[in-house]
Amino acid sequence: MSELTGHVALVTGGGGGIGSAICRRLAAVGAQIVITYSRDQGKARAAANSLAGGNHLILRAPVEDSEAQAKLAAAIAEKYGRLDILVNNAGITRAVPHADLASLDDETIDRIFRVNWRGAFASIRALHSLLAAGEGGVVINISSIAGRTGVGSNVAYCASKAALDSMTRSLARALAPQVRVLSVSPGWVNGEYAQQMPRALIAEQEGKTPLGRIGEAEDVAAAVYAAITHLRFSTGDIIAVDGGRPLG
Protein backbone atom coordinates (compact mmCIF):
# COMPACT_ATOMS: atom_id res chain seq x y z
CA MET A 1 0.00 0.00 0.00
CA SER A 2 1.24 3.50 -0.77
CA GLU A 3 -1.60 5.87 0.13
CA LEU A 4 0.78 8.26 1.89
CA THR A 5 3.84 7.95 -0.33
CA GLY A 6 5.60 11.29 -0.43
CA HIS A 7 3.78 12.53 2.67
CA VAL A 8 5.57 13.56 5.86
CA ALA A 9 4.06 12.80 9.27
CA LEU A 10 5.26 14.11 12.63
CA VAL A 11 4.33 12.10 15.73
CA THR A 12 5.19 13.79 19.01
CA GLY A 13 6.22 11.32 21.68
CA GLY A 14 6.54 8.77 18.91
CA GLY A 15 8.69 6.41 20.95
CA GLY A 16 5.91 5.40 23.34
CA GLY A 17 3.48 2.53 22.93
CA ILE A 18 0.67 4.39 21.16
CA GLY A 19 3.07 6.75 19.39
CA SER A 20 5.21 3.97 17.95
CA ALA A 21 2.13 2.06 16.76
CA ILE A 22 0.95 5.19 14.94
CA CYS A 23 4.39 5.63 13.38
CA ARG A 24 4.41 2.03 12.15
CA ARG A 25 0.90 2.29 10.71
CA LEU A 26 1.64 5.48 8.76
CA ALA A 27 5.07 4.30 7.57
CA ALA A 28 3.49 1.07 6.31
CA VAL A 29 1.45 3.11 3.81
CA GLY A 30 4.40 5.13 2.61
CA ALA A 31 4.73 8.11 4.95
CA GLN A 32 8.10 9.49 6.00
CA ILE A 33 8.01 9.79 9.78
CA VAL A 34 9.43 12.42 12.10
CA ILE A 35 9.57 11.17 15.70
CA THR A 36 10.11 13.66 18.49
CA TYR A 37 10.98 12.89 22.07
CA SER A 38 11.62 14.77 25.30
CA ARG A 39 13.89 12.48 27.33
CA ASP A 40 14.07 8.92 26.05
CA GLN A 41 16.10 8.91 22.84
CA GLY A 42 16.45 5.13 23.04
CA LYS A 43 12.72 4.53 22.67
CA ALA A 44 12.51 7.01 19.81
CA ARG A 45 15.40 5.30 18.01
CA ALA A 46 13.89 1.85 18.56
CA ALA A 47 10.58 3.08 17.13
CA ALA A 48 12.33 4.53 14.08
CA ASN A 49 14.23 1.29 13.52
CA SER A 50 10.93 -0.59 13.42
CA LEU A 51 9.51 1.46 10.56
CA ALA A 52 9.02 0.39 6.98
CA GLY A 53 10.59 2.56 4.29
CA GLY A 54 13.27 5.12 4.95
CA ASN A 55 14.18 8.79 5.21
CA HIS A 56 12.73 9.00 8.70
CA LEU A 57 13.94 11.50 11.30
CA ILE A 58 14.36 11.56 15.09
CA LEU A 59 14.63 14.86 16.93
CA ARG A 60 14.55 15.97 20.55
CA ALA A 61 11.81 18.61 20.76
CA PRO A 62 9.88 18.80 24.06
CA VAL A 63 6.39 20.02 23.24
CA GLU A 64 6.36 22.44 26.17
CA ASP A 65 9.46 24.19 24.77
CA SER A 66 8.23 26.67 22.14
CA GLU A 67 11.77 27.49 21.00
CA ALA A 68 12.39 23.80 20.38
CA GLN A 69 9.17 23.64 18.36
CA ALA A 70 10.31 26.52 16.17
CA LYS A 71 13.63 24.75 15.55
CA LEU A 72 11.72 21.56 14.77
CA ALA A 73 9.66 23.36 12.12
CA ALA A 74 12.85 24.71 10.54
CA ALA A 75 14.46 21.26 10.53
CA ILE A 76 11.45 19.66 8.86
CA ALA A 77 11.29 22.43 6.26
CA GLU A 78 14.98 22.00 5.48
CA LYS A 79 14.90 18.20 5.22
CA TYR A 80 11.53 17.60 3.58
CA GLY A 81 10.16 20.96 2.46
CA ARG A 82 6.70 19.93 3.63
CA LEU A 83 4.63 18.55 6.49
CA ASP A 84 1.32 16.83 5.81
CA ILE A 85 0.36 15.25 9.13
CA LEU A 86 0.86 16.25 12.76
CA VAL A 87 -0.12 13.75 15.45
CA ASN A 88 -0.08 15.38 18.88
CA ASN A 89 0.52 12.22 20.86
CA ALA A 90 2.86 13.42 23.65
CA GLY A 91 1.17 13.49 27.04
CA ILE A 92 1.72 12.84 30.73
CA THR A 93 -0.24 11.91 33.82
CA ARG A 94 0.06 10.22 37.20
CA ALA A 95 -2.52 8.49 39.31
CA VAL A 96 -4.13 10.67 41.99
CA PRO A 97 -7.52 9.68 43.46
CA HIS A 98 -10.08 12.30 42.49
CA ALA A 99 -11.18 12.87 46.08
CA ASP A 100 -7.60 13.40 47.28
CA LEU A 101 -7.51 17.10 46.49
CA ALA A 102 -4.39 17.81 48.57
CA SER A 103 -2.24 15.36 46.57
CA LEU A 104 -3.01 17.05 43.26
CA ASP A 105 -0.46 19.80 43.83
CA ASP A 106 0.01 22.91 41.71
CA GLU A 107 3.21 21.66 40.09
CA THR A 108 1.50 18.48 38.88
CA ILE A 109 -1.49 20.41 37.56
CA ASP A 110 0.68 22.92 35.73
CA ARG A 111 2.91 20.25 34.19
CA ILE A 112 -0.07 18.22 32.95
CA PHE A 113 -1.61 21.25 31.25
CA ARG A 114 1.78 22.45 29.99
CA VAL A 115 2.39 19.16 28.17
CA ASN A 116 -1.09 17.88 27.36
CA TRP A 117 -2.72 21.12 26.22
CA ARG A 118 -0.21 23.91 25.79
CA GLY A 119 2.28 21.53 24.17
CA ALA A 120 -0.24 20.43 21.56
CA PHE A 121 -1.18 24.03 20.84
CA ALA A 122 2.49 25.07 20.62
CA SER A 123 3.17 22.30 18.10
CA ILE A 124 0.27 23.40 15.90
CA ARG A 125 1.30 27.05 16.21
CA ALA A 126 4.89 26.30 15.16
CA LEU A 127 4.00 23.94 12.33
CA HIS A 128 0.84 25.56 10.96
CA SER A 129 2.55 27.23 7.99
CA LEU A 130 4.01 23.93 6.81
CA LEU A 131 0.72 22.11 7.32
CA ALA A 132 -1.27 24.77 5.46
CA ALA A 133 1.00 24.79 2.40
CA GLY A 134 0.31 22.87 -0.76
CA GLU A 135 -2.73 20.63 -0.59
CA GLY A 136 -3.11 21.31 3.13
CA GLY A 137 -2.65 18.99 6.06
CA VAL A 138 -4.28 17.29 9.00
CA VAL A 139 -3.76 17.47 12.75
CA ILE A 140 -4.75 14.53 14.96
CA ASN A 141 -4.85 15.24 18.69
CA ILE A 142 -4.65 12.10 20.84
CA SER A 143 -7.24 12.78 23.50
CA SER A 144 -9.02 10.45 25.95
CA ILE A 145 -12.57 9.57 26.90
CA ALA A 146 -11.56 10.96 30.29
CA GLY A 147 -12.19 14.40 28.79
CA ARG A 148 -15.84 13.46 28.30
CA THR A 149 -16.52 11.14 31.24
CA GLY A 150 -14.46 12.89 33.94
CA VAL A 151 -13.11 9.46 34.92
CA GLY A 152 -9.36 9.04 34.61
CA SER A 153 -5.99 9.05 36.31
CA ASN A 154 -6.61 12.40 38.01
CA VAL A 155 -8.84 15.46 37.80
CA ALA A 156 -6.26 17.59 35.99
CA TYR A 157 -5.67 14.90 33.37
CA CYS A 158 -9.40 14.69 32.63
CA ALA A 159 -9.61 18.48 32.37
CA SER A 160 -6.56 18.66 30.08
CA LYS A 161 -8.13 16.20 27.66
CA ALA A 162 -11.44 18.08 27.70
CA ALA A 163 -9.45 21.22 26.87
CA LEU A 164 -7.69 19.37 24.05
CA ASP A 165 -11.04 18.37 22.54
CA SER A 166 -12.27 21.96 22.83
CA MET A 167 -9.13 23.14 21.04
CA THR A 168 -9.77 20.57 18.31
CA ARG A 169 -13.17 22.11 17.63
CA SER A 170 -11.89 25.70 17.81
CA LEU A 171 -8.95 25.15 15.48
CA ALA A 172 -10.96 23.00 13.07
CA ARG A 173 -13.03 26.10 12.43
CA ALA A 174 -10.14 28.57 12.53
CA LEU A 175 -7.71 26.66 10.30
CA ALA A 176 -10.19 25.42 7.68
CA PRO A 177 -10.12 24.71 4.84
CA GLN A 178 -6.33 24.35 4.60
CA VAL A 179 -5.93 22.18 7.73
CA ARG A 180 -8.28 19.58 9.16
CA VAL A 181 -8.17 19.04 12.93
CA LEU A 182 -9.57 15.98 14.71
CA SER A 183 -9.27 14.24 18.07
CA VAL A 184 -8.85 10.50 18.46
CA SER A 185 -10.16 9.64 21.92
CA PRO A 186 -9.14 6.26 23.35
CA GLY A 187 -10.42 4.58 26.47
CA TRP A 188 -8.18 2.22 28.43
CA VAL A 189 -5.25 1.10 26.27
CA ASN A 190 -3.06 -1.89 27.04
CA GLY A 191 0.16 0.10 27.33
CA GLU A 192 2.71 1.11 29.93
CA TYR A 193 0.20 2.86 32.19
CA ALA A 194 -2.39 0.07 32.12
CA GLN A 195 0.26 -2.56 32.71
CA GLN A 196 1.19 -0.85 35.98
CA MET A 197 -2.38 -1.23 37.26
CA PRO A 198 -3.66 -4.26 39.23
CA ARG A 199 -4.94 -6.99 36.97
CA ALA A 200 -8.26 -6.91 38.86
CA LEU A 201 -8.79 -3.28 37.82
CA ILE A 202 -8.15 -4.08 34.16
CA ALA A 203 -10.50 -7.06 34.35
CA GLU A 204 -13.16 -4.78 35.80
CA GLN A 205 -12.74 -2.36 32.89
CA GLU A 206 -12.95 -5.21 30.39
CA GLY A 207 -16.16 -6.41 32.03
CA LYS A 208 -17.71 -2.95 31.77
CA THR A 209 -16.74 -2.52 28.10
CA PRO A 210 -19.38 -3.74 25.63
CA LEU A 211 -16.73 -5.11 23.25
CA GLY A 212 -15.24 -7.15 26.08
CA ARG A 213 -11.66 -5.89 26.19
CA ILE A 214 -9.56 -2.79 26.62
CA GLY A 215 -7.90 -1.23 23.59
CA GLU A 216 -4.54 -1.93 22.03
CA ALA A 217 -2.16 0.69 20.68
CA GLU A 218 -2.90 -0.67 17.21
CA ASP A 219 -6.59 0.22 17.64
CA VAL A 220 -5.63 3.85 18.18
CA ALA A 221 -3.21 3.76 15.26
CA ALA A 222 -5.94 2.37 13.00
CA ALA A 223 -8.26 5.23 13.95
CA VAL A 224 -5.54 7.79 13.22
CA TYR A 225 -4.91 6.17 9.84
CA ALA A 226 -8.62 6.16 9.02
CA ALA A 227 -9.04 9.81 10.04
CA ILE A 228 -6.18 10.86 7.78
CA THR A 229 -6.90 8.73 4.73
CA HIS A 230 -10.64 8.02 4.74
CA LEU A 231 -12.49 10.67 6.76
CA ARG A 232 -11.48 13.45 4.40
CA PHE A 233 -14.73 15.38 4.82
CA SER A 234 -14.46 15.38 8.62
CA THR A 235 -12.98 18.07 10.83
CA GLY A 236 -13.58 19.15 14.42
CA ASP A 237 -14.81 15.66 15.35
CA ILE A 238 -13.93 13.63 18.43
CA ILE A 239 -13.44 10.02 17.31
CA ALA A 240 -13.95 7.54 20.14
CA VAL A 241 -11.80 4.40 20.27
CA ASP A 242 -13.11 2.93 23.51
CA GLY A 243 -15.03 -0.28 22.78
CA GLY A 244 -18.20 1.45 23.98
CA ARG A 245 -16.84 1.83 27.53
CA PRO A 246 -19.06 4.84 28.46
CA LEU A 247 -22.06 2.59 27.81
CA GLY A 248 -21.01 0.01 30.41
Steps between C-alpha positions, in 0.01 A plus 500: 500500500624850423216737590738739676806469278676834490318624810679603819349424841620631836407299810586669828603253767532245223715264704222399739257213459219686323740736323714222356192309381382813318844544344502140377149526356574819305843382381342177374296704250795702380533798734837638605491530878642763732514375860554749779587423858564688823727271703518144372703499179535122520127440463479748214789329320349155555169623357675645195690176444170312490358705214451393142657717231768756566591867526355521849621750760542506879527830684492611862226764521307519830151622418497742793810675360377748237854582386562131438178484298614788281832323438309181422294680235819635342661155499199340333484777240869457422492120474163440336363836388154397617293362786169328432404342832550600863402250769504663843560184698734620779331507839555435869304407809530331838242327711339718768161401647244762403390557859858553620509870421812571708715255300423669169755775557547811288820375338329182379201693368717751317723233346202297376346803330839620374561171318152372419337824386751779457749262338248390239406860428867604478568223248210610280603865531859425395411264217184662363671667203646170382171318551301766314727502194431308184196276517462568872546268793337330794552518875401206721490571873520186715241568766322267745145412595601639839437844350135406451432268794706675770635157598875458469837501670438835670277806479758713319559231238127479426479879474805518271343254258169688504699814417676315218165400349377859529814618321436243227160654432628859518794445267299285259293810436789747510743309277252376238507429216879464476540283813265240643511446877360194678530326836542126539369414846602162643372332812724264696793388284719201577822699529755601760249675726241221493765237559593671827143462628372197697372227274168508689447863396564420134265202519234728645542742209479215250179380664345846474597543133236378253765363262649296783858626511710810543666656197836430344738762365426364153131589543596863554742491208227361274268786595772756427563338162129499418458865602786605274428287195126429501315765702601778264175693542527500880648769721440608859377151593588297808549139388449252783715186513369353824308179427183673620636538855278801593200275435605242760 
